[in-house]
PDB file of C-alpha atoms in Angstrom:
ATOM      1  CA  MET A  20       2.023  -8.276  19.263  1.00  0.00           C
ATOM      2  CA  GLN A  21       0.407 -10.208  16.401  1.00  0.00           C
ATOM      3  CA  PRO A  22       0.897  -8.384  13.216  1.00  0.00           C
ATOM      4  CA  ASN A  23       0.268 -11.483  11.238  1.00  0.00           C
ATOM      5  CA  ILE A  24      -3.370 -11.557  12.490  1.00  0.00           C
ATOM      6  CA  LEU A  25      -3.787  -7.953  11.477  1.00  0.00           C
ATOM      7  CA  LEU A  26      -2.376  -8.417   7.994  1.00  0.00           C
ATOM      8  CA  ASP A  27      -4.292 -11.741   7.507  1.00  0.00           C
ATOM      9  CA  THR A  28      -7.519  -9.988   8.652  1.00  0.00           C
ATOM     10  CA  LEU A  29      -7.025  -6.945   6.436  1.00  0.00           C
ATOM     11  CA  ASN A  30      -6.237  -9.271   3.397  1.00  0.00           C
ATOM     12  CA  ALA A  31      -9.479 -11.211   4.113  1.00  0.00           C
ATOM     13  CA  GLU A  32     -11.741  -8.230   4.874  1.00  0.00           C
ATOM     14  CA  LEU A  33     -10.530  -6.303   1.797  1.00  0.00           C
ATOM     15  CA  ARG A  34     -10.587  -9.552  -0.294  1.00  0.00           C
ATOM     16  CA  LEU A  35      -7.011  -9.162  -1.297  1.00  0.00           C
ATOM     17  CA  GLY A  36      -4.854 -12.078  -2.377  1.00  0.00           C
ATOM     18  CA  SER A  37      -1.448 -11.035  -1.165  1.00  0.00           C
ATOM     19  CA  ASP A  38       0.529  -8.690   0.987  1.00  0.00           C
ATOM     20  CA  ASP A  39       1.706  -7.070  -2.225  1.00  0.00           C
ATOM     21  CA  GLU A  40      -1.958  -6.231  -3.085  1.00  0.00           C
ATOM     22  CA  LEU A  41      -2.396  -4.973   0.555  1.00  0.00           C
ATOM     23  CA  SER A  42       0.751  -2.777   0.173  1.00  0.00           C
ATOM     24  CA  ARG A  43      -0.762  -1.163  -2.973  1.00  0.00           C
ATOM     25  CA  TYR A  44      -4.251  -0.715  -1.361  1.00  0.00           C
ATOM     26  CA  LEU A  45      -2.787   0.922   1.786  1.00  0.00           C
ATOM     27  CA  GLU A  46      -0.260   2.778  -0.263  1.00  0.00           C
ATOM     28  CA  LEU A  47       2.553   1.574   1.935  1.00  0.00           C
ATOM     29  CA  PRO A  48       5.890   0.290   0.613  1.00  0.00           C
ATOM     30  CA  ALA A  49       5.969  -3.421   0.223  1.00  0.00           C
ATOM     31  CA  ALA A  50       8.962  -3.522   2.375  1.00  0.00           C
ATOM     32  CA  VAL A  51       6.988  -2.056   5.264  1.00  0.00           C
ATOM     33  CA  ILE A  52       4.321  -4.866   4.984  1.00  0.00           C
ATOM     34  CA  HIS A  53       7.160  -7.458   4.786  1.00  0.00           C
ATOM     35  CA  ASP A  54       8.859  -6.128   7.849  1.00  0.00           C
ATOM     36  CA  LEU A  55       5.545  -6.148   9.668  1.00  0.00           C
ATOM     37  CA  ARG A  56       4.814  -9.644   8.639  1.00  0.00           C
ATOM     38  CA  CYS A  57       8.297 -10.855   9.682  1.00  0.00           C
ATOM     39  CA  GLN A  58       8.141  -8.805  12.906  1.00  0.00           C
ATOM     40  CA  PHE A  59      11.295  -6.837  12.012  1.00  0.00           C
ATOM     41  CA  ARG A  60       9.361  -3.714  12.918  1.00  0.00           C
ATOM     42  CA  PRO A  61       6.419  -3.044  15.185  1.00  0.00           C
ATOM     43  CA  VAL A  62       3.138  -1.722  13.982  1.00  0.00           C
ATOM     44  CA  SER A  63       3.879   2.003  14.375  1.00  0.00           C
ATOM     45  CA  PRO A  64       1.241   4.663  15.167  1.00  0.00           C
ATOM     46  CA  GLU A  65       1.758   5.899  11.625  1.00  0.00           C
ATOM     47  CA  VAL A  66       0.879   2.532  10.185  1.00  0.00           C
ATOM     48  CA  ILE A  67      -2.254   2.362  12.427  1.00  0.00           C
ATOM     49  CA  VAL A  68      -3.388   5.720  11.183  1.00  0.00           C
ATOM     50  CA  VAL A  69      -2.825   4.724   7.434  1.00  0.00           C
ATOM     51  CA  ILE A  70      -4.814   1.495   8.021  1.00  0.00           C
ATOM     52  CA  ASN A  71      -7.621   3.529   9.718  1.00  0.00           C
ATOM     53  CA  GLU A  72      -7.733   6.198   6.993  1.00  0.00           C
ATOM     54  CA  ARG A  73      -7.608   3.785   4.010  1.00  0.00           C
ATOM     55  CA  THR A  74      -9.955   1.138   5.338  1.00  0.00           C
ATOM     56  CA  GLY A  75     -12.218   2.914   7.842  1.00  0.00           C
ATOM     57  CA  ILE A  76     -11.438   0.216  10.435  1.00  0.00           C
ATOM     58  CA  SER A  77     -11.428   1.844  13.839  1.00  0.00           C
ATOM     59  CA  VAL A  78      -8.183   2.297  15.636  1.00  0.00           C
ATOM     60  CA  ALA A  79      -9.681   0.263  18.504  1.00  0.00           C
ATOM     61  CA  LYS A  80     -10.267  -2.681  16.153  1.00  0.00           C
ATOM     62  CA  ILE A  81      -6.811  -2.338  14.715  1.00  0.00           C
ATOM     63  CA  ARG A  82      -5.337  -2.458  18.126  1.00  0.00           C
ATOM     64  CA  ALA A  83      -7.396  -5.446  19.050  1.00  0.00           C
ATOM     65  CA  MET A  84      -6.085  -7.228  16.027  1.00  0.00           C
ATOM     66  CA  ILE A  85      -2.450  -6.610  17.056  1.00  0.00           C
ATOM     67  CA  ALA A  86      -3.354  -7.239  20.728  1.00  0.00           C
ATOM     68  CA  ILE A  87      -1.824  -4.149  22.259  1.00  0.00           C
ATOM     69  CA  GLU A  88      -2.336  -4.307  25.939  1.00  0.00           C
ATOM     70  CA  PRO A  89      -4.405  -1.427  27.373  1.00  0.00           C
ATOM     71  CA  ALA A  90      -1.580  -0.331  29.574  1.00  0.00           C
ATOM     72  CA  LEU A  91       0.533   0.248  26.419  1.00  0.00           C
ATOM     73  CA  ARG A  92      -2.132   2.203  24.518  1.00  0.00           C
ATOM     74  CA  HIS A  93      -0.812   5.539  25.654  1.00  0.00           C
ATOM     75  CA  GLN A  94       2.434   4.883  23.755  1.00  0.00           C
ATOM     76  CA  VAL A  95       0.412   4.569  20.453  1.00  0.00           C
ATOM     77  CA  GLU A  96      -1.686   7.604  20.855  1.00  0.00           C
TER      78      GLU A  96
END
């Protein structure tokens, strides 16, 4: 998984300057963003849904950004 790519892409597409701004935009605790960035936690289905709802980015595109293999997708749904 590549959560850094996901977070960097979100920051760029939303024109945000930091993970703290991303945290506020997504209404997720800063600790969650930090843990994702440091790969202390996986990108959970709940986080994928929040990103989808707050940004309008499709679940498929979010999955592509974190490179979830098609065989593992059933675990996220």
